[in-house]
Tab-separated table of C-alpha atoms in Angstrom:
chain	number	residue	atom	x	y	z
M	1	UNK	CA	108.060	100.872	163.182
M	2	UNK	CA	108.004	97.929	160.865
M	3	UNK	CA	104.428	98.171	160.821
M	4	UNK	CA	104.390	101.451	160.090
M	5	UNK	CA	106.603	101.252	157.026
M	6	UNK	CA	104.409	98.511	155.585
M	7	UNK	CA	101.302	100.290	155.328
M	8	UNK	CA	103.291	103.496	154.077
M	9	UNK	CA	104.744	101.430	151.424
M	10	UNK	CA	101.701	99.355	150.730
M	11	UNK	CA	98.943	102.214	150.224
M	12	UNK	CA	100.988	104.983	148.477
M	13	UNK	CA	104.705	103.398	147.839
M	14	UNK	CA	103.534	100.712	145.874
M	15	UNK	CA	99.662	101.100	145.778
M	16	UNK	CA	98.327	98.044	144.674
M	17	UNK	CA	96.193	99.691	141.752
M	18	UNK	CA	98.206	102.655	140.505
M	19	UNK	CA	101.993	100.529	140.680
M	20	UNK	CA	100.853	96.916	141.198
M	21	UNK	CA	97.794	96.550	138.460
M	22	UNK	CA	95.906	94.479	140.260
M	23	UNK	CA	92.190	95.203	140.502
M	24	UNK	CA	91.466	96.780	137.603
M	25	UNK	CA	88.998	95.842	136.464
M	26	UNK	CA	86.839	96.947	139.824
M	27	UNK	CA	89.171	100.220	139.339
M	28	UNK	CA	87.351	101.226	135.789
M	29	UNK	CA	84.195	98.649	136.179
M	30	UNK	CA	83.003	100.522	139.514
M	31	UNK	CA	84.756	103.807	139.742
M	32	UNK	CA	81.542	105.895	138.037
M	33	UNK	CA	80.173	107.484	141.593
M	34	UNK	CA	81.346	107.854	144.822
M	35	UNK	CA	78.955	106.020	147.073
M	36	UNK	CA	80.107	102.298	144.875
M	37	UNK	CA	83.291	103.091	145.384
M	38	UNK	CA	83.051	103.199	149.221
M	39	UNK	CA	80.585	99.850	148.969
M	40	UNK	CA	83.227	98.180	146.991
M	41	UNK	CA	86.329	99.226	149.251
M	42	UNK	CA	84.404	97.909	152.179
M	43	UNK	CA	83.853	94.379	150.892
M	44	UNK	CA	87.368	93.678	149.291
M	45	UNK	CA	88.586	94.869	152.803
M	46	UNK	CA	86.510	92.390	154.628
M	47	UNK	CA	87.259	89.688	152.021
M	48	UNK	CA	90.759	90.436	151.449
M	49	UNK	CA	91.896	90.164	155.400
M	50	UNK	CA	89.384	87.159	156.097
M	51	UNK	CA	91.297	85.699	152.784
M	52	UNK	CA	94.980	86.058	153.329
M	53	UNK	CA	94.231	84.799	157.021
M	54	UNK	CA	93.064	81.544	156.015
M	55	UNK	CA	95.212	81.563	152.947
M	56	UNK	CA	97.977	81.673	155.381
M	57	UNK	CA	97.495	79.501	157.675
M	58	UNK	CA	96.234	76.867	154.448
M	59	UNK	CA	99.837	77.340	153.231
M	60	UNK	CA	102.013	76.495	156.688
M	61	UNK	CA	100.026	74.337	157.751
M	62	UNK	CA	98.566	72.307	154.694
M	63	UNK	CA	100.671	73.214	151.707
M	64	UNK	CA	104.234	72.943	152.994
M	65	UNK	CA	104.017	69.887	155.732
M	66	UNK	CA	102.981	67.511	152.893
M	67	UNK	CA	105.605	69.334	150.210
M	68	UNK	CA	102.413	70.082	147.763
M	69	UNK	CA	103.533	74.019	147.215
M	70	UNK	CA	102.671	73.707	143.786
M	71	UNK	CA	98.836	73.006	144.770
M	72	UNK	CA	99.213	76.574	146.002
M	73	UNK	CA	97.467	78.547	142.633
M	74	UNK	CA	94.332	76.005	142.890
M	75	UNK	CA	93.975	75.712	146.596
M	76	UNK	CA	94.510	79.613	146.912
M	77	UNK	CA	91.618	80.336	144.281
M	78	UNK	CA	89.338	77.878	145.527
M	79	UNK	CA	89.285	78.865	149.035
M	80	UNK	CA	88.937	82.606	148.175
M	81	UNK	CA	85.808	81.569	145.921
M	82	UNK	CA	84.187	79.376	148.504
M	83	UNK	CA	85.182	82.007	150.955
M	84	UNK	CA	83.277	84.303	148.978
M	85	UNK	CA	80.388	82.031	149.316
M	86	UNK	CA	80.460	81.646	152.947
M	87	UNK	CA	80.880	85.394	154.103
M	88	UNK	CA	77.613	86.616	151.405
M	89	UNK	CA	75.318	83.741	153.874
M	90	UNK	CA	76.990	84.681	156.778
M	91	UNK	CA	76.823	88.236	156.316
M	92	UNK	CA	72.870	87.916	154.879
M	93	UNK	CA	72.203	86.311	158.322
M	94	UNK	CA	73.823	88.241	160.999
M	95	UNK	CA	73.700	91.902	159.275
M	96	UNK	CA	71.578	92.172	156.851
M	97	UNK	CA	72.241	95.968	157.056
M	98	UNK	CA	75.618	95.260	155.875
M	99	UNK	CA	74.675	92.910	153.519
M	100	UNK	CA	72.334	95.322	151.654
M	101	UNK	CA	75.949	97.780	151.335
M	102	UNK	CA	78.279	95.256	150.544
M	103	UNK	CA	76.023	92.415	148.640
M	104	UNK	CA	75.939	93.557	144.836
M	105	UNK	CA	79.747	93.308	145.298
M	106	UNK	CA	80.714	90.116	146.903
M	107	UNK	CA	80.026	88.196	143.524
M	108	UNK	CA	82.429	90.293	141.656
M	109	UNK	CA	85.073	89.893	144.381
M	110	UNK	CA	86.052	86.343	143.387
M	111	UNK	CA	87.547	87.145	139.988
M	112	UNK	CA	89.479	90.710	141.416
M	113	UNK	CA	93.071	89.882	141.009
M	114	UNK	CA	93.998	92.069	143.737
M	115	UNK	CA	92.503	89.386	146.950
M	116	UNK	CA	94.441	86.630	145.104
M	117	UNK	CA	97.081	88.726	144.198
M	118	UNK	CA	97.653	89.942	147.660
M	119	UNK	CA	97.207	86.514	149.280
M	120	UNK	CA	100.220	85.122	146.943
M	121	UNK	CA	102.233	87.969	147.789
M	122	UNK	CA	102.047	87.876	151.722
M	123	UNK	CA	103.516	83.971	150.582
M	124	UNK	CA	106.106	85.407	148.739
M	125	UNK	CA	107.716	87.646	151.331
M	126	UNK	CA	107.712	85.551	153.551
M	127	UNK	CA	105.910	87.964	156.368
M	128	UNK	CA	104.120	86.258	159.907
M	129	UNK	CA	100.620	86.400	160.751
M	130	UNK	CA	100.423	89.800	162.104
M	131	UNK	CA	102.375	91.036	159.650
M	132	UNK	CA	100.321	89.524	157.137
M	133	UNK	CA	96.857	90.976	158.095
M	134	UNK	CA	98.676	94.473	158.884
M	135	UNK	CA	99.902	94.211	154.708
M	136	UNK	CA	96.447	92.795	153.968
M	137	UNK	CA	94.785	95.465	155.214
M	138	UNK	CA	96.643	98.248	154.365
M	139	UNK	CA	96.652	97.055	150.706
M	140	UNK	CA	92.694	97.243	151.204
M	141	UNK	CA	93.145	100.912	152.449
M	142	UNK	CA	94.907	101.789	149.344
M	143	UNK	CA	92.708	100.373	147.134
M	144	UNK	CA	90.194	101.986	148.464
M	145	UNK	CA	92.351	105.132	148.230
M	146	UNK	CA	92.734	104.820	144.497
M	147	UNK	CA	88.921	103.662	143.768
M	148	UNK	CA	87.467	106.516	145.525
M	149	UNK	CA	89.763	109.849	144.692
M	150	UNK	CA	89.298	108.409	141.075
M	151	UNK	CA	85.540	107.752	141.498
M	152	UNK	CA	85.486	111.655	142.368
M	153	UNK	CA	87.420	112.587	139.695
M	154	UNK	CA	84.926	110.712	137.026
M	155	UNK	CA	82.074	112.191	138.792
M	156	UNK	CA	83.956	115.684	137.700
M	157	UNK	CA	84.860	113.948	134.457
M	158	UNK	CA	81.168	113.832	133.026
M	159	UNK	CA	80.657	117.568	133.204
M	160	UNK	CA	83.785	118.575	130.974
M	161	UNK	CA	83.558	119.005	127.084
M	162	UNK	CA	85.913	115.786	125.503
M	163	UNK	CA	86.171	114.460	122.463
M	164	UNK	CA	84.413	112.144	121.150
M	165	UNK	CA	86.941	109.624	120.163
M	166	UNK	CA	88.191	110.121	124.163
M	167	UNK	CA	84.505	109.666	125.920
M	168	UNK	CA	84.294	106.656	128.340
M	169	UNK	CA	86.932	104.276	128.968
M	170	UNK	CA	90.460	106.333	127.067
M	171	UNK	CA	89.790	109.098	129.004
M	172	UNK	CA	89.192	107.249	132.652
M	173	UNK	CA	92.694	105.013	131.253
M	174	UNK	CA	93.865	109.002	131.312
M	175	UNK	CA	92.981	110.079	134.266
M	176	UNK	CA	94.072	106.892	135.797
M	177	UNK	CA	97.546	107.470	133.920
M	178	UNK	CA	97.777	110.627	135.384
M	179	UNK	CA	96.504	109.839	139.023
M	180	UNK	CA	99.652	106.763	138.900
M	181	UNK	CA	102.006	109.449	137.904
M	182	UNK	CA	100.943	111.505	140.880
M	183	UNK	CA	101.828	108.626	143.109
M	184	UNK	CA	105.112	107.661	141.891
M	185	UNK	CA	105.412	111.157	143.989
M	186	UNK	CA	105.669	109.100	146.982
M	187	UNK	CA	108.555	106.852	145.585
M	188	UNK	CA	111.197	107.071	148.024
M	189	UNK	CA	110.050	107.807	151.544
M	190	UNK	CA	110.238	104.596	152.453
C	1	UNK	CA	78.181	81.645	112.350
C	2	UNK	CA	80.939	79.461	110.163
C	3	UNK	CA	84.658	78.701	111.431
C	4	UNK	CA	86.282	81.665	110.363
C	5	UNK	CA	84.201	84.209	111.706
C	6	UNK	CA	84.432	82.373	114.678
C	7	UNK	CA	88.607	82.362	114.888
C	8	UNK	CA	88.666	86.115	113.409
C	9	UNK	CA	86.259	87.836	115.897
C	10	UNK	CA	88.695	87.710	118.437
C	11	UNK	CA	91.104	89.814	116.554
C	12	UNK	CA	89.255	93.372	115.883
C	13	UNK	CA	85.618	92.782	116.338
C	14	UNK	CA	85.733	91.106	119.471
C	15	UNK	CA	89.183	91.893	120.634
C	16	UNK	CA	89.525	91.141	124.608
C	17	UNK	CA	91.701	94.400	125.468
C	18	UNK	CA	90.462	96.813	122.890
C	19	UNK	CA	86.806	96.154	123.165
C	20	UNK	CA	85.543	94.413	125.824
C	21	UNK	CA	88.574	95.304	128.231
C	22	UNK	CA	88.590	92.380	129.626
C	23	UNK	CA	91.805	90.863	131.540
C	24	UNK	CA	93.108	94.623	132.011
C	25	UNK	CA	95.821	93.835	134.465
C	26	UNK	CA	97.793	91.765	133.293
C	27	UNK	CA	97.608	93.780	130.051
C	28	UNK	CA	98.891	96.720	131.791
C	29	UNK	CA	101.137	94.577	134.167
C	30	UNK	CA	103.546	93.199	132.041
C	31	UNK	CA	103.471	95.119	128.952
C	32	UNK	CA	106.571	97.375	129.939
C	33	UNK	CA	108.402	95.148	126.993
C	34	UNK	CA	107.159	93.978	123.633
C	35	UNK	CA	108.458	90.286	124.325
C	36	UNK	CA	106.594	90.154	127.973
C	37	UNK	CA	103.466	91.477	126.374
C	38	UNK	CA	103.723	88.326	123.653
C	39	UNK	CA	105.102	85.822	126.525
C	40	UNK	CA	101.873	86.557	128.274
C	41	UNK	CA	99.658	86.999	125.509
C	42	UNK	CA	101.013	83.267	124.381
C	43	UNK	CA	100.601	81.816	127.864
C	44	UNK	CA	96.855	83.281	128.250
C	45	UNK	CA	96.726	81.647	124.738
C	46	UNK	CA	97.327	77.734	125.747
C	47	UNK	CA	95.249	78.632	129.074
C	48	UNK	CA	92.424	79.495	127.198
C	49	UNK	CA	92.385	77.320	124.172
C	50	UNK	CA	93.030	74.213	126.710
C	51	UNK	CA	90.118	75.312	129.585
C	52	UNK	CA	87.990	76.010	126.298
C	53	UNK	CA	88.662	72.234	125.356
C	54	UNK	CA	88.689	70.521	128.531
C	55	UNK	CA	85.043	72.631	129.681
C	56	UNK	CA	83.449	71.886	125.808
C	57	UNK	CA	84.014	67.961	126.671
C	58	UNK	CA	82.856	67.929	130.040
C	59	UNK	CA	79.760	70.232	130.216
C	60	UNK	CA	77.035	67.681	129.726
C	61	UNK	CA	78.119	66.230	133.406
C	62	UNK	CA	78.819	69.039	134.932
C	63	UNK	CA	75.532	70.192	137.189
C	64	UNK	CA	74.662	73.953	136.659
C	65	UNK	CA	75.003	74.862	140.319
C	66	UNK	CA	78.423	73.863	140.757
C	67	UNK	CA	79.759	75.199	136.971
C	68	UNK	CA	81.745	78.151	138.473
C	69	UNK	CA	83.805	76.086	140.630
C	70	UNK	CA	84.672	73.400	138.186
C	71	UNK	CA	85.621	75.841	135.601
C	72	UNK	CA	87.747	77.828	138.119
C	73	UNK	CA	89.651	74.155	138.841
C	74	UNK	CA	89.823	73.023	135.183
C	75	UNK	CA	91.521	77.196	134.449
C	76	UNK	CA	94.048	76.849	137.914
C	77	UNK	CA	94.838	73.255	136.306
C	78	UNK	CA	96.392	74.431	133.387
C	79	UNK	CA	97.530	78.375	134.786
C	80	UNK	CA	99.645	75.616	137.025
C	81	UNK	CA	100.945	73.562	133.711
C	82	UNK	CA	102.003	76.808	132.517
C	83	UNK	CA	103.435	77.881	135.571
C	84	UNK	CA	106.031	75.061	136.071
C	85	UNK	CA	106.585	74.766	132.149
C	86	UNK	CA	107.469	78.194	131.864
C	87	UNK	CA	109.565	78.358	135.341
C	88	UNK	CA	111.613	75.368	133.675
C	89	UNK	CA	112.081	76.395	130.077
C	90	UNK	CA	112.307	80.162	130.249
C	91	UNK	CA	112.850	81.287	133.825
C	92	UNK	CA	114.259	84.961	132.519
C	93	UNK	CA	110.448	85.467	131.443
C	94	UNK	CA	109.495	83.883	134.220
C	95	UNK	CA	110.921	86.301	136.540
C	96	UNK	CA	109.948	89.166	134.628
C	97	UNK	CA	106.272	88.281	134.821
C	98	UNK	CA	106.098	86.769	138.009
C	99	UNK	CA	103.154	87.220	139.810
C	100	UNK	CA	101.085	87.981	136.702
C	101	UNK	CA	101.463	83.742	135.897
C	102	UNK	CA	99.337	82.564	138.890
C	103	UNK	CA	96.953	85.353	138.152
C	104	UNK	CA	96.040	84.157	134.667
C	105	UNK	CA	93.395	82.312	137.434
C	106	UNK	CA	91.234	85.322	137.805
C	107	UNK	CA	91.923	87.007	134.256
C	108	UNK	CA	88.111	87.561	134.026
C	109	UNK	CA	88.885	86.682	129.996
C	110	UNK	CA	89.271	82.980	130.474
C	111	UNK	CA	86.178	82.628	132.684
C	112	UNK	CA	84.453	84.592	130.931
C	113	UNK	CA	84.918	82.179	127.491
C	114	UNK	CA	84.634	78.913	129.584
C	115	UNK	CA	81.472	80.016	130.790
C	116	UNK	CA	79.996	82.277	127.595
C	117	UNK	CA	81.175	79.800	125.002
C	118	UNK	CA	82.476	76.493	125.559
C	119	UNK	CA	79.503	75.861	127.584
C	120	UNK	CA	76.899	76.218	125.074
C	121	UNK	CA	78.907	74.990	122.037
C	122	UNK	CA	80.790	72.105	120.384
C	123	UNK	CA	84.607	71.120	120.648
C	124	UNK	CA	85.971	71.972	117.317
C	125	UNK	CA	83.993	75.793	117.708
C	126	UNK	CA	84.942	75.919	121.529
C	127	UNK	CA	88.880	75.569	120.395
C	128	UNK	CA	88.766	77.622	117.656
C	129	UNK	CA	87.020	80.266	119.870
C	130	UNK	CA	89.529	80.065	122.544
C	131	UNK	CA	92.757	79.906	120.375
C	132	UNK	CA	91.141	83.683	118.285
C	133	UNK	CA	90.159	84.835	121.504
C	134	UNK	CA	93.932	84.170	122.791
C	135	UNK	CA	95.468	85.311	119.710
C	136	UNK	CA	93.693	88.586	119.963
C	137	UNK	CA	94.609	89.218	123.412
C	138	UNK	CA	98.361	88.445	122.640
C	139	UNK	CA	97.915	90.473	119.886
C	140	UNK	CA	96.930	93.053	121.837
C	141	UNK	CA	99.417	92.936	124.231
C	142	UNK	CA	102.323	92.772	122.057
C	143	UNK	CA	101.036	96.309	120.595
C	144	UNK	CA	100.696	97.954	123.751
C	145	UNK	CA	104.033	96.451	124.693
C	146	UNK	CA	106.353	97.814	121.538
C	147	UNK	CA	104.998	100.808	122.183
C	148	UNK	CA	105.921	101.373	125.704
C	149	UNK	CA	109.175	99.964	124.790
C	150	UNK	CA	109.938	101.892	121.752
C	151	UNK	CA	108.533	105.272	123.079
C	152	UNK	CA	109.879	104.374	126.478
C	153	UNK	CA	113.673	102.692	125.793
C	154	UNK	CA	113.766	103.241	122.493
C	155	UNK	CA	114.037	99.428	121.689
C	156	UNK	CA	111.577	96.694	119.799
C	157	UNK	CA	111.838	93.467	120.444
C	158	UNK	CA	115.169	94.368	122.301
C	159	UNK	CA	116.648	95.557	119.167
C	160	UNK	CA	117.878	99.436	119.784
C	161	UNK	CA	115.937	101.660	117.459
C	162	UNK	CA	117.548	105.393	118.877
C	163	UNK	CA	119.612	105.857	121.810
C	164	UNK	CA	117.612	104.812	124.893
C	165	UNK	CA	118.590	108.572	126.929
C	166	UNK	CA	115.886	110.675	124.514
C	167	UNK	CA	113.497	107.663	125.154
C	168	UNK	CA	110.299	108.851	127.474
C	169	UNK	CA	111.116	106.821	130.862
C	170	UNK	CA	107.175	107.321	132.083
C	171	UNK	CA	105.733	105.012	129.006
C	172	UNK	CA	108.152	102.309	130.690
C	173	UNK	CA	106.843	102.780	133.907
C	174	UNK	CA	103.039	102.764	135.452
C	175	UNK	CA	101.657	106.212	134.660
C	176	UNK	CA	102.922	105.114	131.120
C	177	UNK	CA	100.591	102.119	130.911
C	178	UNK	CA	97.462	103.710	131.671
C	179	UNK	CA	98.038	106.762	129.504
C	180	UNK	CA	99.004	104.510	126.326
C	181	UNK	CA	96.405	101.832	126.615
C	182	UNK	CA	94.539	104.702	126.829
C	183	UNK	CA	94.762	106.927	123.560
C	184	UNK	CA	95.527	103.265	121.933
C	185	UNK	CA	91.292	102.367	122.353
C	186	UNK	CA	90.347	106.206	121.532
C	187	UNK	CA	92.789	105.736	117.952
C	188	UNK	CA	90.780	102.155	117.658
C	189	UNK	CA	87.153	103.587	118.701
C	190	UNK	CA	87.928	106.330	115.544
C	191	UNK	CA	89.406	103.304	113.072
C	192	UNK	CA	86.085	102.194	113.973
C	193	UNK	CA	83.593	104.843	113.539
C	194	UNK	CA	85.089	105.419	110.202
C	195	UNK	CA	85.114	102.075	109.015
């Protein structure tokens, strides 16, 4: 049941685009069809689970023994980066299938807010492992959620008559306001 | 391109929200208030103008394979000054921005500088660059954040302006962000066309 409520709350309570800001700039930068938006929610899922594991286990068993909690922004950001790294060879190796979907996107992963973001926040509330990757993942999930129902609505966006001062990005900031305001709808059920 | 240029880009021409929407979340984040919009805007200000610095002295020994990296170090280095400064001085801000501090890491803005600017050019431009660029962006910020708050509360600066109850409560909250960031770069796109 705990479960449960976390990945309620995490992908439409307090999605981590539409409520949290974070990942934004993958939200506008990669939002313009469909078929990026599912590449991109597949390798921030992979990368943001493989992250807040070691991320967690860097901060119970590294960070706090030797009392060095304020190491946590640096250490965090360089293991995410050099994570990064390490799953693009891995990943060109074993599938290069996958690596063909996924690759163009790995590079921008490092500087999305949301992996770091989510990593820090597991930290903060103080959740266990499994609890950890179950908020991890379901904070993918919703990303993914937000990227690709607004990825379709752009793809609608292009055909409709706007003016010109609104083409391109105040119109998507729009659409985006209005998409948040139609998940604050969920506020509450948890 | 002489100093001046360089420190005013950041403001209009090359302004980091309005223009190159770069560092969007913490620009919609914490810009529910007018002072959190500055508090950030100020903090992304010493991060940048000090990465800007530290990169501009130590690019000649830097290799090129490893530049990412050391750049990201050199950023988290100060983002952690910041942090501790700012969580002893002025915790009430503190609070209110919370996770947005740490994440001045990966606010693609500061990278982006380190690694479009400061690497190719001297000190003096490099913290010139960095302090416009950082002025802009606070700049920015503290715009989008009076008028959430004023169209949202009905305050500025915390000072009441008309009774908060006939105040707007969705510019205060997220849908609010989006929507005024929003027709804020369509008003500056027209400024622009006409100018």
């Amino acid at each position: 049941m705990e479960y449960v409520l976390i990945v309620i709350s995490a992908i439409f309570v307090n999605n981590i685009v539409l409520s949290q800001f974070l990942g934004i700039c993958p939200f506008l930068g990669v939002s313009k069809k469909i078929s990026t938006g599912i590449g991109m929610t597949g390798a921030v899922t992979f990368v943001m689970v493989i992250a807040t594991i070691v991320t967690f286990f860097l901060q119970k068993a590294v960070l706090e023994p030797f009392g060095v909690g304020y190491l946590q922004t640096i250490s965090f950001i360089l293991v995410i980066a050099s994570l990064v790294q390490l799953v693009e060879i891995i990943l060109k190796k074993v599938s290069p299938p996958l690596y063909q979907a996924l690759g163009v996107f790995l590079p921008l992963i490092t500087t999305n807010c949301a992996i770091l973001g989510v990593a820090i926040m597991t930290i903060q509330k103080d959740f266990n492992i499994v609890e950890s990757v179950v908020f991890a993942a379901a904070n993918a999930i919703g990303f993914g959620l937000a990227l690709i129902t607004f990825a379709g609505i752009r793809e609608q966006l292009d055909l409709m008559d706007i003016p010109k001062g609104m083409k391109g990005t105040p119109i998507a900031l729009v659409v985006a306001g209005l998409l948040a305001l139609a998940f604050m709808g969920f506020a509450g059920i948890v | 391109m002489n100093q001046w240029s360089n420190f005013s880009k950041g403001f209009f021409k090359e302004n980091a929200v309005f223009t190159l929407l770069l560092g969007m979340c913490p620009t919609l984040g914490v810009t529910s208030s007018a002072i959190d919009g500055l508090g950030m805007g100020l903090a992304t200000t010493f991060v940048l103008v000090m990465s800007n610095l530290v990169v501009a002295v130590i690019k000649d020994f830097i290799p090129d394979k490893v530049r990412i990296p050391s750049f990201i170090v050199v950023i988290a280095t100060f983002v952690t000054i910041v942090e501790m400064t700012m969580q002893a001085y002025v915790p009430a801000l503190f609070d209110s921005l919370g996770l947005f501090i740490p994440l001045i890491v990966v606010n693609c803005l500061v990278l982006g500088r380190a690694e479009a600017f400061a690497s190719k050019n001297k000190l003096g431009a490099s913290v010139i660059d960095g302090l416009g660029m950082g002025l802009g962006f606070a700049m920015a910020l503290t715009i989008l954040g009076s008028v959430r708050e004023l169209l949202g509360s009905g305050k500025l600066f915390g000072t009441i302006i008309y009774p908060e109850n006939y105040g707007m409560l969705v510019f205060v909250l997220a849908p609010g962000a989006f929507i005024a960031l929003g027709y804020l770069i369509a008003f500056i796109n027209q400024v622009k066309k006409e100018a």
